[in-house]
PDB file of C-alpha atoms and ligand atoms in Angstrom:
ATOM      1  CA  MET N   8       6.435   9.730 -21.404  1.00 58.00           C
ATOM      2  CA  GLU N   9       5.542   7.088 -23.985  1.00 55.00           C
ATOM      3  CA  LYS N  10       5.190   3.380 -23.307  1.00 53.00           C
ATOM      4  CA  SER N  11       3.648   0.950 -25.807  1.00 61.00           C
ATOM      5  CA  GLY N  12       1.239   3.361 -27.464  1.00 74.00           C
ATOM      6  CA  SER N  13      -0.299   4.849 -24.319  1.00 83.00           C
ATOM      7  CA  THR N  14       0.983   8.070 -22.795  1.00 93.00           C
ATOM      8  CA  ILE N  15       1.771   8.384 -19.125  1.00 95.00           C
ATOM      9  CA  ASP N  16       1.766  11.662 -17.219  1.00 96.00           C
ATOM     10  CA  VAL N  17       4.000  11.766 -14.169  1.00 97.00           C
ATOM     11  CA  PHE N  18       1.748  12.383 -11.162  1.00 97.00           C
ATOM     12  CA  LEU N  19       4.192  11.853  -8.278  1.00 98.00           C
ATOM     13  CA  SER N  20       7.867  11.980  -9.167  1.00 98.00           C
ATOM     14  CA  GLU N  21      10.554   9.668  -7.827  1.00 98.00           C
ATOM     15  CA  GLU N  22      11.857  12.527  -5.719  1.00 98.00           C
ATOM     16  CA  GLN N  23       8.464  13.408  -4.238  1.00 98.00           C
ATOM     17  CA  ILE N  24       7.904   9.756  -3.367  1.00 98.00           C
ATOM     18  CA  SER N  25      11.313   9.198  -1.836  1.00 98.00           C
ATOM     19  CA  ASN N  26      11.077  12.362   0.276  1.00 98.00           C
ATOM     20  CA  ARG N  27       7.709  11.305   1.634  1.00 98.00           C
ATOM     21  CA  VAL N  28       8.838   7.701   2.224  1.00 98.00           C
ATOM     22  CA  LYS N  29      11.773   9.017   4.293  1.00 98.00           C
ATOM     23  CA  GLU N  30       9.377  11.052   6.436  1.00 98.00           C
ATOM     24  CA  LEU N  31       7.085   8.073   6.977  1.00 98.00           C
ATOM     25  CA  GLY N  32      10.042   5.847   7.875  1.00 98.00           C
ATOM     26  CA  GLU N  33      11.203   8.344  10.467  1.00 98.00           C
ATOM     27  CA  GLN N  34       7.707   8.624  11.939  1.00 98.00           C
ATOM     28  CA  ILE N  35       7.382   4.822  12.190  1.00 98.00           C
ATOM     29  CA  THR N  36      10.864   4.533  13.727  1.00 98.00           C
ATOM     30  CA  ASN N  37       9.951   7.094  16.391  1.00 98.00           C
ATOM     31  CA  GLU N  38       6.556   5.645  17.203  1.00 97.00           C
ATOM     32  CA  PHE N  39       7.577   2.028  17.817  1.00 97.00           C
ATOM     33  CA  LYS N  40      10.461   3.007  20.150  1.00 95.00           C
ATOM     34  CA  GLY N  41      12.840   0.167  19.357  1.00 97.00           C
ATOM     35  CA  GLU N  42      10.256  -2.634  19.440  1.00 98.00           C
ATOM     36  CA  GLU N  43      10.171  -5.384  16.841  1.00 98.00           C
ATOM     37  CA  VAL N  44       7.579  -4.991  14.090  1.00 98.00           C
ATOM     38  CA  ILE N  45       6.180  -7.559  11.684  1.00 98.00           C
ATOM     39  CA  VAL N  46       5.715  -5.875   8.313  1.00 98.00           C
ATOM     40  CA  LEU N  47       2.961  -7.383   6.175  1.00 98.00           C
ATOM     41  CA  CYS N  48       3.417  -6.287   2.581  1.00 98.00           C
ATOM     42  CA  VAL N  49       0.218  -6.584   0.549  1.00 98.00           C
ATOM     43  CA  LEU N  50       1.074  -8.097  -2.807  1.00 96.00           C
ATOM     44  CA  ASN N  51       1.449  -7.206  -5.526  1.00 95.00           C
ATOM     45  CA  GLY N  52       0.968  -3.462  -5.485  1.00 96.00           C
ATOM     46  CA  ALA N  53       2.849  -2.583  -2.297  1.00 98.00           C
ATOM     47  CA  PHE N  54       6.124  -4.360  -3.116  1.00 98.00           C
ATOM     48  CA  MET N  55       8.069  -1.272  -4.189  1.00 98.00           C
ATOM     49  CA  PHE N  56       6.707   1.059  -1.512  1.00 99.00           C
ATOM     50  CA  CYS N  57       7.302  -1.582   1.158  1.00 99.00           C
ATOM     51  CA  SER N  58      10.863  -2.184   0.037  1.00 98.00           C
ATOM     52  CA  ASP N  59      11.721   1.531   0.052  1.00 98.00           C
ATOM     53  CA  LEU N  60       9.863   2.164   3.314  1.00 99.00           C
ATOM     54  CA  MET N  61      11.649  -0.632   5.183  1.00 98.00           C
ATOM     55  CA  LYS N  62      15.014   0.872   4.230  1.00 98.00           C
ATOM     56  CA  GLU N  63      13.943   4.053   6.038  1.00 98.00           C
ATOM     57  CA  ILE N  64      12.794   2.331   9.238  1.00 98.00           C
ATOM     58  CA  ASN N  65      15.364   1.901  11.960  1.00 98.00           C
ATOM     59  CA  LEU N  66      13.763  -0.889  14.014  1.00 98.00           C
ATOM     60  CA  PRO N  67      14.087  -4.680  14.234  1.00 98.00           C
ATOM     61  CA  LEU N  68      11.768  -5.794  11.429  1.00 98.00           C
ATOM     62  CA  LYS N  69      10.404  -9.072  10.144  1.00 98.00           C
ATOM     63  CA  LEU N  70       8.833  -9.180   6.700  1.00 98.00           C
ATOM     64  CA  ASP N  71       6.087 -11.280   5.261  1.00 98.00           C
ATOM     65  CA  PHE N  72       3.855 -11.019   2.212  1.00 98.00           C
ATOM     66  CA  VAL N  73       0.114 -11.419   1.998  1.00 98.00           C
ATOM     67  CA  GLY N  74      -1.992 -11.765  -1.111  1.00 97.00           C
ATOM     68  CA  LEU N  75      -5.387 -10.070  -1.192  1.00 94.00           C
ATOM     69  CA  SER N  76      -7.375  -9.707  -4.322  1.00 83.00           C
ATOM     70  CA  SER N  77     -10.323  -7.377  -4.778  1.00 76.00           C
ATOM     71  CA  TYR N  78      -9.819  -6.376  -8.381  1.00 57.00           C
ATOM     72  CA  GLY N  79      -9.952  -8.069 -11.760  1.00 47.00           C
ATOM     73  CA  ASP N  80      -8.383  -6.518 -14.846  1.00 45.00           C
ATOM     74  CA  ASP N  81     -10.584  -3.500 -14.387  1.00 50.00           C
ATOM     75  CA  THR N  82     -10.575  -0.056 -12.833  1.00 52.00           C
ATOM     76  CA  GLN N  83     -13.644  -0.834 -10.695  1.00 56.00           C
ATOM     77  CA  SER N  84     -13.710  -2.850  -7.467  1.00 54.00           C
ATOM     78  CA  SER N  85     -15.440  -6.205  -7.748  1.00 57.00           C
ATOM     79  CA  GLY N  86     -16.717  -5.777  -4.188  1.00 67.00           C
ATOM     80  CA  GLN N  87     -15.164  -9.019  -2.959  1.00 79.00           C
ATOM     81  CA  VAL N  88     -11.919  -9.729  -1.174  1.00 90.00           C
ATOM     82  CA  VAL N  89     -10.095 -13.040  -1.460  1.00 87.00           C
ATOM     83  CA  ILE N  90      -6.980 -14.060   0.502  1.00 91.00           C
ATOM     84  CA  THR N  91      -4.648 -15.644  -1.983  1.00 93.00           C
ATOM     85  CA  MET N  92      -1.671 -15.910   0.383  1.00 97.00           C
ATOM     86  CA  ASP N  93      -1.600 -15.686   4.187  1.00 97.00           C
ATOM     87  CA  THR N  94       1.248 -14.853   6.574  1.00 97.00           C
ATOM     88  CA  LYS N  95       3.181 -17.669   8.221  1.00 96.00           C
ATOM     89  CA  TYR N  96       3.654 -15.593  11.399  1.00 98.00           C
ATOM     90  CA  ASP N  97       1.590 -15.949  14.534  1.00 98.00           C
ATOM     91  CA  LEU N  98       0.530 -12.331  15.041  1.00 98.00           C
ATOM     92  CA  SER N  99      -0.677 -12.605  18.628  1.00 98.00           C
ATOM     93  CA  ASP N 100       0.992 -10.030  20.865  1.00 98.00           C
ATOM     94  CA  ARG N 101       3.122  -8.735  17.976  1.00 98.00           C
ATOM     95  CA  ASN N 102       3.361  -5.247  16.499  1.00 98.00           C
ATOM     96  CA  VAL N 103       1.962  -5.492  12.983  1.00 98.00           C
ATOM     97  CA  LEU N 104       2.506  -2.912  10.259  1.00 98.00           C
ATOM     98  CA  ILE N 105       0.411  -3.515   7.154  1.00 98.00           C
ATOM     99  CA  VAL N 106       1.850  -1.897   4.033  1.00 98.00           C
ATOM    100  CA  GLU N 107      -0.551  -1.241   1.143  1.00 98.00           C
ATOM    101  CA  ASP N 108      -0.290   0.618  -2.156  1.00 98.00           C
ATOM    102  CA  ILE N 109      -3.617   2.435  -2.201  1.00 97.00           C
ATOM    103  CA  VAL N 110      -6.840   2.684  -0.231  1.00 97.00           C
ATOM    104  CA  ASP N 111      -9.633   3.243  -2.723  1.00 94.00           C
ATOM    105  CA  SER N 112     -13.106   2.079  -1.594  1.00 92.00           C
ATOM    106  CA  GLY N 113     -11.447   0.823   1.604  1.00 94.00           C
ATOM    107  CA  LEU N 114     -12.967  -2.636   1.212  1.00 93.00           C
ATOM    108  CA  THR N 115      -9.661  -4.516   0.989  1.00 94.00           C
ATOM    109  CA  MET N 116      -8.115  -2.901   4.064  1.00 96.00           C
ATOM    110  CA  LYS N 117     -11.299  -3.000   6.123  1.00 95.00           C
ATOM    111  CA  PHE N 118     -11.502  -6.734   5.466  1.00 94.00           C
ATOM    112  CA  PHE N 119      -7.815  -7.401   6.114  1.00 96.00           C
ATOM    113  CA  MET N 120      -7.484  -5.212   9.209  1.00 96.00           C
ATOM    114  CA  ASN N 121     -10.489  -6.956  10.774  1.00 95.00           C
ATOM    115  CA  LEU N 122      -8.881 -10.305  10.020  1.00 95.00           C
ATOM    116  CA  VAL N 123      -5.547  -9.274  11.577  1.00 97.00           C
ATOM    117  CA  ARG N 124      -7.318  -7.735  14.569  1.00 97.00           C
ATOM    118  CA  GLY N 125      -8.950 -11.119  15.195  1.00 97.00           C
ATOM    119  CA  ARG N 126      -5.477 -12.633  15.675  1.00 98.00           C
ATOM    120  CA  ASN N 127      -4.888 -10.448  18.753  1.00 98.00           C
ATOM    121  CA  PRO N 128      -1.791  -8.467  17.795  1.00 98.00           C
ATOM    122  CA  LYS N 129      -0.217  -6.127  20.331  1.00 98.00           C
ATOM    123  CA  SER N 130      -0.706  -3.278  17.879  1.00 98.00           C
ATOM    124  CA  ILE N 131      -1.881  -2.877  14.320  1.00 98.00           C
ATOM    125  CA  ARG N 132      -0.921   0.023  12.065  1.00 98.00           C
ATOM    126  CA  LEU N 133      -1.542   0.738   8.400  1.00 98.00           C
ATOM    127  CA  ALA N 134       0.843   2.435   6.001  1.00 99.00           C
ATOM    128  CA  SER N 135      -0.573   3.253   2.582  1.00 98.00           C
ATOM    129  CA  LEU N 136       1.225   5.095  -0.180  1.00 98.00           C
ATOM    130  CA  LEU N 137      -2.000   6.558  -1.555  1.00 98.00           C
ATOM    131  CA  TYR N 138      -5.570   7.332  -0.511  1.00 98.00           C
ATOM    132  CA  LYS N 139      -8.470   8.397  -2.715  1.00 97.00           C
ATOM    133  CA  PRO N 140     -11.002  10.043  -0.369  1.00 96.00           C
ATOM    134  CA  ALA N 141     -13.546  10.646  -3.136  1.00 95.00           C
ATOM    135  CA  ARG N 142     -14.041   6.891  -3.566  1.00 92.00           C
ATOM    136  CA  ASN N 143     -13.995   5.822   0.065  1.00 92.00           C
ATOM    137  CA  LYS N 144     -16.962   3.672   1.092  1.00 93.00           C
ATOM    138  CA  TYR N 145     -15.486   1.696   3.987  1.00 93.00           C
ATOM    139  CA  PRO N 146     -13.678   4.004   6.432  1.00 93.00           C
ATOM    140  CA  VAL N 147     -10.227   2.811   7.517  1.00 95.00           C
ATOM    141  CA  ASP N 148      -7.677   4.646   9.636  1.00 96.00           C
ATOM    142  CA  ILE N 149      -4.455   5.104   7.709  1.00 98.00           C
ATOM    143  CA  ASP N 150      -1.732   5.688  10.295  1.00 98.00           C
ATOM    144  CA  TYR N 151       1.023   6.474   7.799  1.00 98.00           C
ATOM    145  CA  LEU N 152      -0.219   7.975   4.548  1.00 98.00           C
ATOM    146  CA  GLY N 153       2.025   8.943   1.656  1.00 98.00           C
ATOM    147  CA  PHE N 154      -0.333  11.079  -0.411  1.00 98.00           C
ATOM    148  CA  GLU N 155      -4.030  11.854  -0.613  1.00 98.00           C
ATOM    149  CA  ILE N 156      -4.956  11.939  -4.300  1.00 97.00           C
ATOM    150  CA  GLU N 157      -7.898  12.921  -6.463  1.00 95.00           C
ATOM    151  CA  ASP N 158     -10.170  10.385  -8.134  1.00 94.00           C
ATOM    152  CA  LYS N 159      -7.855   9.274 -10.942  1.00 93.00           C
ATOM    153  CA  PHE N 160      -6.657   5.790 -11.833  1.00 94.00           C
ATOM    154  CA  VAL N 161      -2.917   5.726 -11.184  1.00 97.00           C
ATOM    155  CA  ILE N 162      -0.174   3.298 -12.156  1.00 98.00           C
ATOM    156  CA  GLY N 163       3.503   2.755 -11.472  1.00 98.00           C
ATOM    157  CA  TYR N 164       5.657   2.379  -8.348  1.00 98.00           C
ATOM    158  CA  GLY N 165       4.000  -1.002  -7.814  1.00 98.00           C
ATOM    159  CA  LEU N 166       0.515  -0.124  -9.019  1.00 98.00           C
ATOM    160  CA  ASP N 167      -0.790  -1.820 -12.110  1.00 96.00           C
ATOM    161  CA  TYR N 168      -3.355  -1.590 -14.815  1.00 95.00           C
ATOM    162  CA  ALA N 169      -4.218  -5.127 -16.007  1.00 94.00           C
ATOM    163  CA  GLY N 170      -0.938  -6.377 -14.557  1.00 94.00           C
ATOM    164  CA  ARG N 171       1.248  -3.799 -16.286  1.00 96.00           C
ATOM    165  CA  TYR N 172       3.329  -0.718 -15.387  1.00 97.00           C
ATOM    166  CA  ARG N 173       4.338  -1.838 -11.887  1.00 98.00           C
ATOM    167  CA  GLU N 174       8.023  -1.277 -12.677  1.00 98.00           C
ATOM    168  CA  LEU N 175       7.765   2.488 -13.218  1.00 98.00           C
ATOM    169  CA  PRO N 176       9.789   4.373 -10.578  1.00 98.00           C
ATOM    170  CA  TYR N 177       7.113   7.090 -10.313  1.00 98.00           C
ATOM    171  CA  VAL N 178       3.321   7.211  -9.977  1.00 98.00           C
ATOM    172  CA  GLY N 179       1.671   8.162 -13.243  1.00 98.00           C
ATOM    173  CA  ILE N 180      -1.686   8.575 -14.896  1.00 96.00           C
ATOM    174  CA  LEU N 181      -2.310   6.417 -17.910  1.00 90.00           C
ATOM    175  CA  ASN N 182      -3.956   8.028 -20.923  1.00 86.00           C
ATOM    176  CA  ALA N 183      -5.201   5.095 -22.975  1.00 77.00           C
ATOM    177  CA  GLY N 184      -3.787   5.277 -26.479  1.00 68.00           C
ATOM    178  CA  ASN N 185      -4.638   2.850 -29.255  1.00 51.00           C
TER     179      ASN N 185
HETATM  180  P1  LIG A   5     -10.181  -0.958  -2.352  1.00 80.39           P
HETATM  181  O1  LIG A   5     -10.504  -2.288  -1.752  1.00 80.39           O
HETATM  182  O2  LIG A   5     -11.334  -0.438  -3.194  1.00 80.39           O
HETATM  183  O3  LIG A   5      -9.727   0.056  -1.353  1.00 80.39           O
HETATM  184  O4  LIG A   5      -9.085  -1.218  -3.429  1.00 80.39           O
HETATM  185  C1  LIG A   5      -7.794  -1.310  -3.112  1.00 80.39           C
HETATM  186  C2  LIG A   5      -7.026  -2.002  -4.198  1.00 80.39           C
HETATM  187  O5  LIG A   5      -7.491  -1.659  -5.499  1.00 80.39           O
HETATM  188  C3  LIG A   5      -5.601  -1.546  -4.127  1.00 80.39           C
HETATM  189  O6  LIG A   5      -4.870  -2.392  -3.311  1.00 80.39           O
HETATM  190  C4  LIG A   5      -5.175  -1.588  -5.577  1.00 80.39           C
HETATM  191  O7  LIG A   5      -4.628  -2.842  -5.860  1.00 80.39           O
HETATM  192  C5  LIG A   5      -6.427  -1.396  -6.376  1.00 80.39           C
HETATM  193  N1  LIG A   5      -6.546  -0.007  -6.877  1.00 80.39           N
HETATM  194  C6  LIG A   5      -7.410   0.938  -6.460  1.00 80.39           C
HETATM  195  N2  LIG A   5      -7.241   2.096  -7.116  1.00 80.39           N
HETATM  196  C7  LIG A   5      -6.231   1.886  -7.959  1.00 80.39           C
HETATM  197  C8  LIG A   5      -5.536   2.738  -8.912  1.00 80.39           C
HETATM  198  O8  LIG A   5      -5.820   3.930  -9.108  1.00 80.39           O
HETATM  199  N3  LIG A   5      -4.533   2.149  -9.599  1.00 80.39           N
HETATM  200  C9  LIG A   5      -4.162   0.848  -9.430  1.00 80.39           C
HETATM  201  N4  LIG A   5      -4.750   0.036  -8.545  1.00 80.39           N
HETATM  202  C10 LIG A   5      -5.780   0.553  -7.816  1.00 80.39           C
HETATM  203 MG1  LIG A   6      -3.464  -3.743  -3.775  1.00 80.39          MG
END
């Protein structure tokens, strides 16, 4: 697949993703047993996964977005996490489901889960589309994981490289062209 000079190899197809998202949705539905859940979608990368996942969850849901930034326009973590947008919900005694695109070093989710934990939720769970074990430095428990992947920089289905490629309906690997 060709897009603006660089080639993209499909790594996880639309069908593979949607099958897995259905399974995760069913698992989440079963585990919360009818209780209300506040879904915190981590912008920007998780927007597509979160949208598809919520459609597969049969529970009373509330949605909010949070902005966390640990990356510049680079493929390496800057080692710092900044909250750029916080939730408006009071999380105390609520079921919280954090939805993330990818756990790489684990720094972003370790930081954010500690922050949420400090707000005394009833429960806190993490759903992540992807996990790269080879790069993990800060262990985090991923309760609902889409796919464990090898140490490759991936794009699409919400994930970006320098702000681009989020709109692709599949997860791909970018081979830099010109
Ligand atoms: P961590 O804090 O190192 O776990 O980094 C997590 C964040 O880095 C994710 O939320 C992504 O935004 C970004 N990231 C890590 N790996 C990739 C990748 O392969 N493609 C696109 N973004 C990535
Ligand atoms: Mg992210």
